Amino acid sequence: SEENGFTEGLGLLPGSVRRFPGRSENGEPYKVPHMGWNRLKFVNASPLTSNLEEDYVYFVHSYFVNAENSEVLIAKADYHEQVSAVVGRDNIFGMQFHPEKSSRLGMALLDNFLKIAVERKAVR
């Protein structure tokens, strides 16, 4: 991660955390931190997104995940960079946005996460 200097993460998922540069490829400045609604695009099937439709979610962030392994990328969004908005593998999931502030889709993602947790706890 570039946040607070270069920091080694837990290594549970591949990728890196980078700060938005604040300038587009053609040199035009854009707002950092990013605060606003962006549309999720589902990339890989996951029980987290099961029976859900792509919609907008609410972001507040200055850093974004660059998932190096496309197999862990569940959904992405665009804010001058490709943002790995939802990542996961096995029992590990992460969301870059605020699901609790993201209307129906955010609540549905949290509901699916709870269902996964209950189901996998019963399988132990």
Coordinates of C-alpha atoms in Angstrom, one line a residue:
S1 CA 0.0 0.0 0.0
E2 CA 1.1 3.6 -0.7
E3 CA -1.1 4.8 2.2
N4 CA 1.0 6.2 5.1
G5 CA 4.2 5.3 3.2
F6 CA 4.8 2.0 1.6
T7 CA 3.3 -0.7 3.8
E8 CA 3.1 -4.5 3.4
G9 CA -0.4 -5.8 3.7
L10 CA -1.6 -9.2 5.0
G11 CA -1.1 -10.8 1.6
L12 CA -4.5 -12.5 1.7
L13 CA -5.4 -11.2 -1.8
P14 CA -3.0 -10.1 -4.6
G15 CA -2.8 -6.5 -5.6
S16 CA -1.7 -3.1 -4.4
V17 CA -3.3 0.0 -2.9
R18 CA -2.4 3.2 -4.8
R19 CA -3.3 6.9 -4.3
F20 CA -5.4 8.5 -7.0
P21 CA -2.9 10.8 -8.8
G22 CA -5.4 13.6 -9.2
R23 CA -4.6 14.2 -12.8
S24 CA -6.0 12.3 -15.8
E25 CA -3.8 10.8 -18.5
N26 CA -4.2 14.0 -20.5
G27 CA -3.1 16.2 -17.5
E28 CA -6.5 17.5 -16.4
P29 CA -6.9 17.6 -12.6
Y30 CA -9.7 15.7 -10.9
K31 CA -11.0 15.7 -7.3
V32 CA -9.2 13.6 -4.6
P33 CA -10.6 12.3 -2.4
H34 CA -13.2 10.9 -4.7
M35 CA -16.7 11.4 -3.1
G36 CA -19.7 10.2 -5.0
W37 CA -21.8 7.6 -6.8
N38 CA -20.3 5.3 -9.3
R39 CA -21.8 2.4 -11.1
L40 CA -20.5 -1.1 -10.3
K41 CA -19.8 -3.5 -13.2
F42 CA -19.8 -7.1 -12.2
V43 CA -16.8 -8.9 -13.5
N44 CA -16.6 -12.5 -12.0
A45 CA -19.5 -14.5 -10.6
S46 CA -19.6 -14.6 -6.8
P47 CA -22.1 -15.5 -4.1
L48 CA -21.7 -11.9 -2.9
T49 CA -23.4 -10.6 -6.1
S50 CA -25.8 -13.5 -6.6
N51 CA -29.2 -12.4 -7.8
L52 CA -28.2 -8.7 -7.9
E53 CA -28.1 -6.2 -10.7
E54 CA -25.4 -3.7 -11.4
D55 CA -26.2 -0.3 -9.9
Y56 CA -24.6 2.7 -8.3
V57 CA -22.7 2.7 -4.9
Y58 CA -21.2 5.5 -2.8
F59 CA -17.4 6.0 -2.6
V60 CA -15.4 8.2 -0.3
H61 CA -11.7 7.4 -0.8
S62 CA -8.3 8.8 -1.9
Y63 CA -6.8 5.3 -2.5
F64 CA -7.9 2.4 -4.7
V65 CA -7.1 -1.2 -5.0
N66 CA -5.4 -2.4 -8.1
A67 CA -6.2 -6.1 -8.1
E68 CA -3.4 -7.8 -10.0
N69 CA -5.2 -11.1 -10.2
S70 CA -8.4 -10.8 -12.2
E71 CA -9.7 -14.0 -10.6
V72 CA -10.2 -12.1 -7.3
L73 CA -12.0 -9.1 -9.0
I74 CA -15.8 -9.4 -8.4
A75 CA -16.9 -5.9 -9.4
K76 CA -15.2 -2.8 -10.7
A77 CA -16.0 0.9 -11.0
D78 CA -14.3 3.7 -12.9
Y79 CA -13.0 7.0 -11.4
H80 CA -10.2 8.0 -13.8
E81 CA -8.7 4.6 -13.0
Q82 CA -10.2 1.1 -12.8
V83 CA -11.2 0.7 -9.2
S84 CA -11.4 -2.8 -7.9
A85 CA -14.6 -2.1 -6.1
V86 CA -15.4 -5.7 -4.8
V87 CA -12.7 -8.4 -4.4
G88 CA -12.8 -11.8 -2.9
R89 CA -11.7 -15.4 -2.8
D90 CA -12.8 -18.2 -0.6
N91 CA -14.0 -16.7 2.7
I92 CA -12.4 -13.3 2.2
F93 CA -14.3 -10.4 0.7
G94 CA -13.6 -6.6 0.5
M95 CA -15.6 -3.6 -0.8
Q96 CA -13.9 -0.3 -1.6
F97 CA -17.1 1.7 -1.2
H98 CA -19.5 2.2 1.7
P99 CA -22.1 -0.5 1.3
E100 CA -24.1 0.9 4.3
K101 CA -24.5 4.2 2.4
S102 CA -25.1 2.6 -1.0
S103 CA -28.9 2.3 -1.1
R104 CA -30.5 -1.0 -2.1
L105 CA -27.4 -2.5 -3.8
G106 CA -25.3 -1.8 -0.8
M107 CA -27.8 -3.4 1.6
A108 CA -28.3 -6.4 -0.7
L109 CA -24.5 -7.0 -0.8
L110 CA -24.4 -6.9 3.0
D111 CA -27.3 -9.2 3.1
N112 CA -25.6 -11.7 0.7
F113 CA -22.5 -11.5 2.9
L114 CA -24.4 -12.4 6.0
K115 CA -26.1 -15.3 4.2
I116 CA -22.6 -16.6 3.1
A117 CA -21.3 -16.3 6.6
V118 CA -24.2 -18.2 8.1
E119 CA -24.1 -20.8 5.4
R120 CA -20.4 -21.4 5.8
K121 CA -20.5 -21.4 9.5
A122 CA -23.0 -24.3 9.3
V123 CA -20.7 -26.2 7.0
R124 CA -17.8 -26.3 9.5

